[in-house]
Coordinates of C-alpha atoms and ligand atoms in Angstrom, one line a residue:
M1 CA 74.6 123.5 122.0
K2 CA 73.4 123.1 118.3
R3 CA 77.1 123.6 117.2
A4 CA 78.3 121.0 119.7
R5 CA 75.7 118.5 118.4
T6 CA 76.7 119.2 114.8
I7 CA 80.4 118.7 115.6
A8 CA 79.6 115.5 117.5
A9 CA 77.6 114.2 114.5
I10 CA 80.5 115.0 112.1
V11 CA 83.1 113.3 114.3
L12 CA 80.8 110.3 114.7
G13 CA 80.2 110.2 110.9
A14 CA 84.0 110.4 110.3
L15 CA 84.7 107.6 112.7
I16 CA 82.0 105.4 111.2
G17 CA 83.1 106.3 107.7
A18 CA 86.7 105.4 108.5
A19 CA 85.9 102.3 110.4
L20 CA 83.4 100.8 108.0
P21 CA 85.6 100.2 105.0
V22 CA 88.5 99.1 107.2
I23 CA 86.3 96.6 109.1
T24 CA 84.7 95.4 105.9
V25 CA 88.1 94.8 104.3
A26 CA 89.4 93.3 107.5
Y27 CA 86.5 90.9 107.8
F28 CA 86.8 89.6 104.3
S29 CA 90.6 89.3 104.5
W30 CA 90.2 87.5 107.8
L31 CA 87.8 85.0 106.2
R32 CA 90.2 84.5 103.3
Q33 CA 93.1 84.2 105.7
Q34 CA 91.2 81.5 107.7
E35 CA 90.7 79.5 104.5
V36 CA 94.4 79.9 103.5
E37 CA 95.6 78.9 107.0
Q38 CA 93.5 75.8 107.0
N39 CA 94.7 74.8 103.5
N40 CA 98.4 75.5 104.5
L41 CA 97.9 73.3 107.6
E42 CA 96.5 70.4 105.7
S43 CA 99.4 70.6 103.2
A44 CA 101.9 70.8 106.1
A45 CA 100.3 67.6 107.6
E46 CA 100.6 65.8 104.3
R47 CA 104.2 66.8 103.8
T48 CA 105.1 65.7 107.3
L49 CA 103.5 62.3 106.7
L50 CA 105.6 62.0 103.6
R51 CA 108.7 63.0 105.5
A52 CA 108.1 60.5 108.3
H53 CA 107.6 57.9 105.7
R54 CA 110.8 58.6 104.0
A55 CA 112.8 58.8 107.2
Y56 CA 111.5 55.5 108.3
E57 CA 111.8 53.8 104.9
G58 CA 115.4 55.0 104.5
G59 CA 116.3 53.4 107.9
L60 CA 114.5 50.2 107.1
Q61 CA 116.4 49.8 103.9
T62 CA 119.7 50.2 105.7
L63 CA 118.6 47.5 108.2
R64 CA 117.6 45.1 105.5
T65 CA 121.0 45.6 103.8
L66 CA 122.8 44.9 107.1
N67 CA 120.7 41.8 107.9
Q68 CA 121.5 40.3 104.5
T69 CA 125.3 40.8 104.7
P70 CA 127.4 37.6 104.9
L71 CA 130.1 39.4 106.8
S72 CA 131.1 37.9 110.1
P73 CA 129.3 39.9 112.9
C74 CA 131.4 42.7 114.5
S75 CA 134.4 41.8 112.2
P76 CA 136.3 44.9 111.0
E77 CA 134.5 44.6 107.6
H78 CA 131.1 44.5 109.3
L79 CA 132.0 47.5 111.5
Q80 CA 133.1 49.3 108.4
L81 CA 129.9 48.5 106.6
M82 CA 127.9 49.7 109.7
R83 CA 129.9 52.9 109.8
N84 CA 129.4 53.5 106.1
L85 CA 125.7 52.9 106.2
A86 CA 125.3 55.1 109.4
V87 CA 126.9 58.0 107.5
S88 CA 125.1 57.4 104.2
T89 CA 121.6 57.0 105.7
R90 CA 120.3 60.5 106.2
T91 CA 118.2 59.7 109.2
A92 CA 120.5 57.2 111.0
E93 CA 122.6 58.5 113.9
Q94 CA 124.0 55.1 114.9
V95 CA 123.7 51.5 113.8
G96 CA 124.0 48.5 116.2
Y97 CA 124.3 44.8 116.2
F98 CA 122.7 42.5 118.9
E99 CA 123.5 39.0 119.8
R100 CA 121.7 36.9 122.4
G101 CA 119.8 40.0 123.6
R102 CA 123.0 42.1 124.1
L103 CA 124.5 44.9 122.1
R104 CA 127.7 43.6 120.7
C105 CA 128.9 46.3 118.4
T106 CA 127.8 49.6 116.9
S107 CA 128.9 51.8 114.0
W108 CA 131.3 53.4 116.6
G109 CA 133.0 50.0 117.3
L110 CA 132.8 47.1 119.7
T111 CA 131.0 47.7 123.0
D112 CA 132.4 46.6 126.2
S113 CA 129.3 47.6 128.3
D114 CA 126.5 45.1 128.8
I115 CA 123.6 46.9 127.0
P116 CA 120.4 44.8 126.7
E117 CA 118.2 44.8 123.6
P118 CA 115.5 47.5 124.0
I119 CA 112.0 46.4 124.8
P120 CA 109.9 47.5 121.9
D121 CA 107.0 49.9 122.3
H122 CA 105.4 49.3 119.0
T123 CA 105.8 46.9 116.1
T124 CA 105.3 48.2 112.6
A125 CA 103.5 46.5 109.7
D126 CA 107.0 45.6 108.3
G127 CA 107.8 43.7 111.5
A128 CA 110.3 46.4 112.7
A129 CA 110.3 47.0 116.5
L130 CA 110.2 50.7 117.6
T131 CA 111.4 51.8 121.0
F132 CA 110.9 55.4 122.0
G133 CA 113.2 57.6 124.1
V134 CA 116.4 55.5 123.8
R135 CA 119.4 57.4 125.1
P136 CA 122.6 56.2 123.4
Q137 CA 125.9 56.4 125.2
A138 CA 127.5 58.2 122.3
G139 CA 126.2 61.6 121.1
D140 CA 124.6 64.4 123.2
G141 CA 122.3 62.0 125.1
S142 CA 119.1 63.3 123.6
P143 CA 116.3 60.7 123.3
M144 CA 116.3 58.7 120.0
L145 CA 113.9 56.4 118.3
A146 CA 115.3 52.8 118.0
V147 CA 114.2 50.8 114.9
Q148 CA 115.2 47.2 115.1
L149 CA 114.8 44.6 112.4
G150 CA 116.5 41.2 112.8
K151 CA 119.7 41.5 114.7
H152 CA 120.4 45.1 113.7
D153 CA 119.0 48.3 115.0
L154 CA 119.2 51.9 114.0
L155 CA 118.9 55.1 116.1
I156 CA 117.0 57.9 114.5
D157 CA 116.7 61.5 115.8
P158 CA 112.9 61.9 116.1
G159 CA 113.3 65.5 114.9
R160 CA 114.0 64.0 111.4
F161 CA 110.4 63.0 111.2
V162 CA 109.2 66.6 111.5
D163 CA 111.9 68.6 109.8
V164 CA 109.5 70.0 107.2
I165 CA 109.7 73.5 105.7
A166 CA 106.4 75.1 106.9
D167 CA 105.2 78.4 108.2
P168 CA 107.1 79.3 111.4
N169 CA 103.7 79.3 113.3
V170 CA 102.9 75.8 112.3
R171 CA 103.9 73.1 114.9
L172 CA 104.2 69.5 113.7
A173 CA 104.0 66.1 115.4
V174 CA 104.3 62.5 114.2
A175 CA 102.9 59.5 115.9
T176 CA 102.1 55.9 115.2
P177 CA 98.5 55.2 114.1
D178 CA 97.7 53.9 117.5
G179 CA 98.5 57.2 119.0
R180 CA 102.1 56.8 120.3
L181 CA 103.9 60.1 119.9
V182 CA 107.2 59.7 118.0
A183 CA 108.2 63.4 117.6
Q184 CA 106.8 66.8 118.2
Q185 CA 107.8 70.4 117.8
A186 CA 106.5 71.7 121.2
L187 CA 102.8 71.8 120.2
P188 CA 101.1 74.8 121.9
D189 CA 98.1 72.8 123.2
Q190 CA 98.9 69.5 124.8
E191 CA 95.3 68.7 125.5
L192 CA 94.5 69.2 121.8
L193 CA 97.5 66.9 120.9
S194 CA 96.2 64.1 123.2
R195 CA 92.8 64.5 121.6
L196 CA 94.2 64.3 118.1
L197 CA 96.3 61.3 119.0
R198 CA 93.2 59.5 120.2
K199 CA 91.0 60.8 117.3
P200 CA 92.7 62.3 114.3
A201 CA 90.7 65.2 112.8
T202 CA 90.8 68.5 110.9
G203 CA 89.2 71.7 112.3
H204 CA 89.8 74.4 114.9
T205 CA 89.4 75.2 118.5
A206 CA 89.0 78.7 119.9
H207 CA 92.8 79.3 119.6
N208 CA 94.2 76.8 117.1
W209 CA 93.7 75.3 113.7
Y210 CA 94.6 71.7 113.3
A211 CA 94.9 69.1 110.6
T212 CA 96.0 65.5 110.5
A213 CA 97.2 63.1 107.7
Q214 CA 97.5 59.4 108.2
D215 CA 98.6 56.2 106.5
H216 CA 99.0 52.6 107.7
E217 CA 102.3 53.5 109.4
W218 CA 102.2 57.1 110.6
L219 CA 100.0 59.8 111.8
A220 CA 101.1 63.4 111.1
I221 CA 99.6 66.3 113.1
A222 CA 99.9 70.1 112.2
V223 CA 98.6 72.8 114.5
S224 CA 98.8 76.6 114.1
P225 CA 97.4 79.5 116.2
R226 CA 94.2 81.1 114.9
T227 CA 94.4 84.8 114.1
G228 CA 91.5 86.6 115.9
F229 CA 89.4 89.0 113.9
I230 CA 90.8 91.9 116.0
D231 CA 94.4 90.8 115.3
S232 CA 93.6 90.7 111.6
V233 CA 92.4 94.4 111.8
G234 CA 95.8 95.2 113.4
R235 CA 97.7 93.4 110.7
L236 CA 96.0 95.2 107.8
P237 CA 98.4 96.9 105.4
W238 CA 98.9 100.6 105.5
A239 CA 97.7 100.7 102.0
L240 CA 94.2 100.8 103.5
L241 CA 94.9 104.1 105.1
P242 CA 93.7 106.2 102.1
L243 CA 90.5 104.1 102.1
A244 CA 90.0 104.9 105.7
V245 CA 90.7 108.6 105.1
V246 CA 88.2 108.7 102.2
G247 CA 85.7 106.8 104.3
A248 CA 86.2 109.3 107.1
L249 CA 85.8 112.2 104.8
L250 CA 82.6 110.8 103.2
G251 CA 81.3 110.0 106.7
A252 CA 81.9 113.5 107.9
L253 CA 80.4 115.1 104.8
G254 CA 77.4 112.8 105.1
A255 CA 76.9 113.7 108.7
L256 CA 77.3 117.4 107.8
W257 CA 74.9 117.1 105.0
L258 CA 72.4 115.3 107.2
S259 CA 72.6 117.8 110.0
R260 CA 72.4 120.8 107.5
R261 CA 69.4 119.2 105.9
R262 CA 67.9 118.6 109.3
Q263 CA 68.6 122.1 110.3
S264 CA 67.1 123.5 107.1
L265 CA 64.1 121.2 107.5
R266 CA 63.8 122.4 111.1
N267 CA 64.0 126.1 110.0
E268 CA 61.5 125.5 107.2
L269 CA 59.1 123.7 109.6
A270 CA 59.4 126.5 112.1
T271 CA 58.4 128.9 109.4
A272 CA 55.6 126.7 108.3
V273 CA 54.2 126.4 111.9
R274 CA 54.6 130.2 112.4
R275 CA 52.9 131.0 109.1
R276 CA 50.3 128.3 109.8
E277 CA 51.1 126.5 106.6
L278 CA 50.2 123.1 107.9
S279 CA 46.9 121.5 107.2
M280 CA 44.9 118.5 108.3
Q281 CA 43.5 115.5 106.6
Y282 CA 40.9 113.2 108.1
Q283 CA 40.7 109.5 107.7
P284 CA 37.3 108.0 108.3
I285 CA 36.8 105.5 111.1
I286 CA 34.1 103.0 110.4
E287 CA 32.0 100.9 112.8
L288 CA 32.7 97.5 111.3
D289 CA 29.4 95.7 112.0
T290 CA 27.2 98.6 110.7
G291 CA 29.5 100.4 108.2
V292 CA 28.7 103.8 109.8
C293 CA 31.4 106.4 109.8
V294 CA 31.8 107.2 113.5
G295 CA 34.5 109.8 113.1
A296 CA 38.0 110.3 111.8
E297 CA 41.6 110.4 112.7
S298 CA 43.2 113.7 112.1
L299 CA 46.5 113.5 110.2
V300 CA 48.7 116.5 109.8
R301 CA 50.0 117.5 106.4
W302 CA 52.8 119.9 105.4
C303 CA 52.7 121.2 101.9
R304 CA 55.9 123.2 101.3
A305 CA 55.9 126.5 99.4
D306 CA 57.2 124.7 96.3
G307 CA 54.2 122.4 96.4
T308 CA 56.0 119.3 97.7
Q309 CA 54.4 117.3 100.5
V310 CA 56.5 116.2 103.5
K311 CA 55.3 113.1 105.2
P312 CA 54.5 113.4 108.9
D313 CA 56.7 110.4 109.6
L314 CA 59.6 112.6 108.5
F315 CA 58.8 116.0 110.1
I316 CA 57.1 114.9 113.4
P317 CA 60.4 113.4 114.7
V318 CA 62.3 116.5 113.6
A319 CA 59.7 118.7 115.4
E320 CA 60.1 116.4 118.5
Q321 CA 63.9 116.6 118.5
T322 CA 64.2 120.3 117.8
G323 CA 61.6 121.7 120.3
L324 CA 59.0 122.6 117.7
I325 CA 56.5 119.9 118.7
D326 CA 54.6 122.0 121.2
A327 CA 53.9 124.7 118.7
L328 CA 53.0 122.0 116.1
T329 CA 50.6 120.3 118.4
D330 CA 48.9 123.6 119.3
H331 CA 48.6 124.3 115.6
V332 CA 47.1 120.9 115.0
I333 CA 44.5 121.3 117.8
D334 CA 43.6 124.7 116.4
L335 CA 43.1 123.3 112.9
V336 CA 41.1 120.3 114.0
I337 CA 38.7 122.5 116.0
N338 CA 38.3 125.0 113.3
D339 CA 37.7 122.3 110.6
M340 CA 35.4 120.0 112.5
R341 CA 33.5 122.3 114.9
D342 CA 30.3 122.4 112.8
L343 CA 30.3 118.7 112.1
L344 CA 30.9 117.7 115.7
V345 CA 28.2 120.0 117.0
R346 CA 25.7 118.8 114.4
D347 CA 26.5 115.0 115.0
R348 CA 27.1 114.4 118.6
S349 CA 27.9 110.7 117.9
A350 CA 30.9 111.7 115.8
H351 CA 34.4 112.0 117.1
I352 CA 37.8 113.2 115.9
A353 CA 41.0 111.5 117.1
I354 CA 44.1 113.6 117.5
N355 CA 47.6 112.1 117.6
L356 CA 49.7 113.2 120.6
S357 CA 53.5 113.1 120.4
A358 CA 55.5 111.4 123.1
G359 CA 56.3 114.7 124.8
D360 CA 52.6 115.7 124.8
V361 CA 51.8 112.5 126.6
G362 CA 54.5 112.8 129.3
S363 CA 53.9 116.5 130.1
G364 CA 50.1 116.7 129.8
R365 CA 50.6 120.2 128.4
A366 CA 48.6 119.4 125.2
L367 CA 45.5 118.5 127.3
K368 CA 45.5 122.0 128.9
V369 CA 45.8 123.6 125.5
L370 CA 43.0 121.4 124.1
S371 CA 40.7 122.1 127.1
A372 CA 41.2 125.8 126.7
K373 CA 40.6 125.7 123.0
L374 CA 37.4 123.7 123.4
Q375 CA 35.9 126.3 125.7
G376 CA 32.9 127.9 124.0
T377 CA 33.0 125.8 120.8
G378 CA 30.1 123.6 121.8
I379 CA 32.2 120.5 121.1
H380 CA 31.9 117.9 123.8
P381 CA 35.2 116.6 125.2
Q382 CA 33.9 113.1 124.5
Q383 CA 34.1 114.0 120.8
I384 CA 37.8 114.4 120.9
W385 CA 39.8 111.2 121.2
L386 CA 43.5 111.2 121.9
E387 CA 45.9 108.7 120.5
A388 CA 49.2 108.1 122.3
T389 CA 51.9 105.8 121.2
E390 CA 54.0 103.6 123.5
R391 CA 56.9 105.9 123.0
G392 CA 55.0 108.4 125.2
F393 CA 55.0 105.9 128.1
I394 CA 58.7 106.1 128.8
D395 CA 57.9 108.5 131.6
I396 CA 55.3 106.1 132.9
E397 CA 54.2 108.2 135.9
G398 CA 53.8 111.3 133.8
A399 CA 51.9 109.3 131.2
R400 CA 49.6 107.7 133.7
S401 CA 48.6 111.0 135.3
S402 CA 48.1 112.9 132.1
L403 CA 46.1 110.1 130.5
A404 CA 44.0 109.9 133.7
A405 CA 43.5 113.7 133.5
A406 CA 42.4 113.4 129.9
R407 CA 39.8 110.8 130.7
R408 CA 38.6 112.9 133.7
A409 CA 38.1 115.7 131.2
G410 CA 35.9 113.4 129.2
H411 CA 38.2 112.4 126.4
C412 CA 38.6 108.9 125.1
V413 CA 42.2 107.7 125.2
A414 CA 43.6 105.1 122.7
I415 CA 47.0 103.5 122.5
D416 CA 48.3 103.9 119.0
D417 CA 50.5 101.5 116.9
F418 CA 49.7 98.8 119.4
G419 CA 51.9 95.7 119.2
V420 CA 54.9 97.5 117.7
G421 CA 56.4 98.3 121.1
Y422 CA 57.1 96.1 124.0
S423 CA 54.1 96.6 126.2
S424 CA 53.2 93.7 128.3
L425 CA 49.6 93.0 129.4
Q426 CA 50.5 93.7 133.0
Y427 CA 52.0 97.0 132.1
L428 CA 49.0 98.1 130.0
Q429 CA 46.6 97.1 132.8
T430 CA 48.1 99.9 134.9
L431 CA 47.4 102.6 132.3
P432 CA 44.0 104.4 132.1
L433 CA 43.0 103.6 128.5
D434 CA 39.8 103.2 126.5
A435 CA 40.9 101.9 123.2
L436 CA 43.6 100.1 121.4
K437 CA 44.6 100.7 117.8
I438 CA 46.1 97.7 116.2
D439 CA 49.1 98.7 114.1
K440 CA 48.6 98.3 110.3
S441 CA 51.5 95.8 110.1
F442 CA 49.3 93.3 112.0
I443 CA 46.3 93.9 109.7
E444 CA 48.6 93.5 106.7
A445 CA 49.6 90.1 108.0
I446 CA 46.0 88.8 108.1
G447 CA 45.5 85.8 105.8
T448 CA 49.2 85.7 105.0
H449 CA 51.7 83.0 106.1
S450 CA 54.0 85.6 107.7
A451 CA 55.4 85.2 111.2
T452 CA 53.3 88.2 112.3
S453 CA 50.0 86.6 111.3
P454 CA 49.3 84.6 114.5
V455 CA 50.1 87.6 116.6
T456 CA 47.1 89.6 115.3
S457 CA 44.8 87.2 116.9
H458 CA 46.6 87.5 120.2
I459 CA 46.5 91.2 120.1
I460 CA 42.8 91.2 119.6
D461 CA 42.5 88.8 122.6
M462 CA 44.7 91.1 124.6
A463 CA 42.4 94.0 124.0
K464 CA 39.4 92.0 125.0
T465 CA 41.2 90.9 128.2
L466 CA 41.9 94.5 129.0
G467 CA 38.3 95.4 128.4
L468 CA 39.3 97.9 125.7
F469 CA 37.6 98.4 122.4
T470 CA 39.7 98.0 119.3
V471 CA 40.3 100.0 116.1
A472 CA 42.1 98.3 113.2
E473 CA 44.5 100.5 111.3
G474 CA 45.3 100.1 107.6
V475 CA 42.3 97.9 106.5
E476 CA 42.9 97.5 102.8
T477 CA 41.1 94.4 101.7
S478 CA 37.6 92.9 102.2
A479 CA 39.3 89.7 103.4
Q480 CA 40.9 91.7 106.2
L481 CA 37.5 93.2 106.9
A482 CA 35.8 89.8 107.1
Y483 CA 38.4 88.6 109.5
L484 CA 38.1 91.6 111.8
Q485 CA 34.3 91.4 111.7
A486 CA 34.5 87.7 112.6
R487 CA 36.9 88.5 115.5
Q488 CA 34.4 91.3 116.6
V489 CA 36.9 94.2 116.3
E490 CA 34.7 97.2 116.7
F491 CA 36.2 99.8 114.4
G492 CA 38.4 100.0 111.4
Q493 CA 40.2 102.6 109.3
G494 CA 42.0 102.2 106.0
W495 CA 42.0 102.5 102.3
L496 CA 39.3 100.0 101.9
F497 CA 36.9 102.6 103.3
S498 CA 38.7 105.8 102.4
R499 CA 42.1 107.4 102.1
P500 CA 42.7 110.5 104.4
L501 CA 40.5 113.3 103.1
S502 CA 40.5 117.1 103.2
S503 CA 38.1 118.5 105.8
S504 CA 35.4 119.3 103.2
E505 CA 35.8 115.9 101.6
F506 CA 35.5 114.2 104.9
I507 CA 32.3 116.2 105.8
T508 CA 30.7 115.1 102.6
Y509 CA 31.9 111.5 103.1
H510 CA 30.5 111.4 106.6
E511 CA 27.1 112.7 105.6
K512 CA 26.9 110.3 102.6
R513 CA 27.8 107.4 104.7
L514 CA 25.4 108.3 107.4
K515 CA 22.6 108.3 104.8
Q516 CA 23.7 105.0 103.4
Y517 CA 24.4 103.1 106.6
G518 CA 22.7 105.2 109.4
K519 CA 19.3 103.7 108.4
A520 CA 20.7 100.2 108.6
K521 CA 22.1 101.0 112.1
E522 CA 18.8 102.4 113.3
N523 CA 17.0 99.2 112.0
M524 CA 19.6 97.0 113.8
Q525 CA 19.1 98.9 117.1
N526 CA 15.3 99.0 116.6
P527 CA 14.3 96.0 114.6
N528 CA 10.5 96.7 114.9
S529 CA 10.7 100.2 113.3
A530 CA 11.8 98.7 110.0
M531 CA 8.6 96.8 109.7
Ligands
C2E601 P1 49.5 106.8 112.5 O1 48.9 107.5 113.7 O2 49.7 105.3 112.7 O3 48.6 107.1 111.3 C1 48.2 106.1 110.4 C2 49.0 106.2 109.1 O4 48.6 105.2 108.3 C3 48.8 107.5 108.3 O5 50.0 107.9 107.7 C4 47.7 107.0 107.3 O6 47.8 107.8 106.1 C5 48.2 105.7 107.0 N1 47.2 104.8 106.5 C6 45.9 104.9 106.7 N2 45.2 103.9 106.1 C7 46.1 103.1 105.5 C8 46.0 101.9 104.7 O7 45.0 101.4 104.5 N3 47.2 101.5 104.2 C9 48.4 102.1 104.5 N4 49.5 101.5 103.9 N5 48.5 103.2 105.2 C10 47.4 103.7 105.7 P2 50.5 109.3 107.8 O8 49.3 110.3 107.6 O9 51.6 109.4 106.8 O10 50.9 109.5 109.2 C11 52.1 108.9 109.7 C12 52.3 109.0 111.2 O11 52.6 110.4 111.5 C13 51.0 108.7 112.0 O12 50.9 107.4 112.1 C14 51.3 109.5 113.3 O13 52.2 108.7 114.1 C15 52.1 110.7 112.8 N6 51.2 111.8 112.7 C16 50.3 112.1 111.8 N7 49.6 113.3 112.1 C17 50.0 113.6 113.3 C18 49.7 114.7 114.2 O14 48.9 115.6 113.9 N8 50.4 114.8 115.4 C19 51.4 113.9 115.7 N9 52.0 114.0 116.8 N10 51.7 112.9 114.9 C20 51.0 112.7 113.7
CA602 CA1 47.4 107.5 115.0
CA603 CA1 50.1 103.1 113.1

C-alpha cells in the first residue's frame, strides 16, 4: 500500500515535471506566435492594398492612352494598339471599344454580336466605372472586373488584385471602400468577411485573426486561422524533449525525496510518540474585560533528539495521514492532564483547551480516551474545553453526535480557526457548539485596509447570532484589543498577553495574573466590597 502510494507520487511527480516546462515553453511561444501572426496579417493586408492599387492604376493608364489616341476607332491600327496594350498591361485580359452603348471592337478584333455597355456597379474617384462579374465571350468564361473610362474598357481578372505572396494560411480579399467585394481567396468565415466589409477592423475572433488596410480607392482584408494553445503544444519542436525528460526526472526525484522525507518524518514521529518525546506548551486565554487569565490552549511541541523543533503545522498533518494521530492525541491528553491537574483542581474557574484533529472529531474516540483519563483526577470535565476545526465536520453526522456527546459529558466545545472554512450560518446552527475561535488572520486584519478587515465584524456578529461566546486568536496589538473589547468579544489569546509557555511558566503566569487582575474582577462583580 505504502509502496503503491510512493510509486503513484513518483509517477505524478514525473508527469508534472515533464509537463510543466513543456507547457511553460508552449505558452510563451504561443503568445509570441500570436503576436507574429497578427503582425504578418497586418503586413499582408498592406501588401494586398498596394497590389490592388497597382493592378488598377496599370489598367487606368492603359485606358487613358487609348482614349487619347487619334486613330480611327476599330481601324486595323486601333485594333493593333488595343492588342499591344492588352498584352503589355499585366492585369488586362482584354480591351474593348464602345460606341453608342454597344461594343464595337476588342483587342481580339471586330465584334459582330450586339453586346451592350455594362451597367456600372461602382464609380471610382478617377471617374472610372467598375462592373463586377462580367463574363467575356473569349477566354474561359470566368467572371472579370470591367473598368471603363471614356469609350474604352478593360477586363481584369480579379485574382490579380490578391495575388500577393503570403503565408499559405492567409486568405485575402479586396473590396471597394463602400464594401463591394472585388476579389477573394475563399475566405474561411463569410460572416466575418461581411462584417469586415461593413466595418473594417483588426483583431481576432475565436477561430481567426483578421486585419484590414484601406485607402480612398480600395479596402484589403487578410484573415488567417488562429492556432489554439493546445495545437501550439502539439507543434512544439522535438528539441524540447530533453527539457521534458529532465523535468520528468527532477519531478520524479522531487516526489521521491518528499515521500522519503515524509516517511522518515513519520518514522521519527512514531518513535517520538512511542518514547513520549512530545511536550506541551500552554498559551494563556484572557477574559478581555477583566484581564483575568481564565485558562490556556494546549499546543503540542516536538523537540527532536538533535534539539530542533518541528512545528505542529508540519507534523500534525503527517500524523493524520499516516495513522499516528490517535496515538498522538492520547499522548497529548496524557500530558495535559499530568501537567495541569494541580492547577485545575486548585482553581475551579480555570480551563485548558485541547485541539482535536479532524479524525478525533468524526470518530468520537478521543472523547472516550479523555473521559477514561479524567477518572479519579479530580478535574471537572467542564475544565477541559475541546477545539475542533471545520475540517472535522466533513463527516457531519459523526461530528454532530461526538460533539453532542462531549457536551453531555460536561466539556465546552469550540469551533477553531473560524472563518477560514466555508461554514454557513445555517450549517453551524445545526452543530452543538459553545464557543467560536476567530482565526488569527481576521484579528490581524483589524485596523488595516485589507479585504479581510470588514469580515471580522461579520464574524463577531455571526457568533452573537448563534449565541456562542467568542475567543479571538493571535491578539498582538493593543489596537486589536481595544477593537475586540469594543465589540464585546469575551476572550482573547495572543502574543500581546503571552507567547505559549511551558507548563511551569504557565502556572506561574496564571497565579501572577490572578493576583493582579482577580481583585479587579471581584470588585467588578461586587462593587460594594471595594469600598
Ligand atoms: P491553532 O489551534 O490555531 O493554534 C494557534 C496557533 O497560533 C499556535 O501555533 C500559536 O502558537 C499561534 N499563535 C498564538 N498567538 C499568536 C499570535 O499572537 N500571533 C501569531 N502569529 N501566532 C500566534 P502552533 O502552536 O504552531 O500551532 C499550530 C497549529 O497546530 C494549531 O493551530 C493547531 O491546529 C495545531 N495543533 C497544535 N497543538 C495541537 C494538538 O495538541 N493537537 C492537534 N490535533 N493539533 C494541534
Ligand atoms: Ca486551536
Ligand atoms: Ca487558528
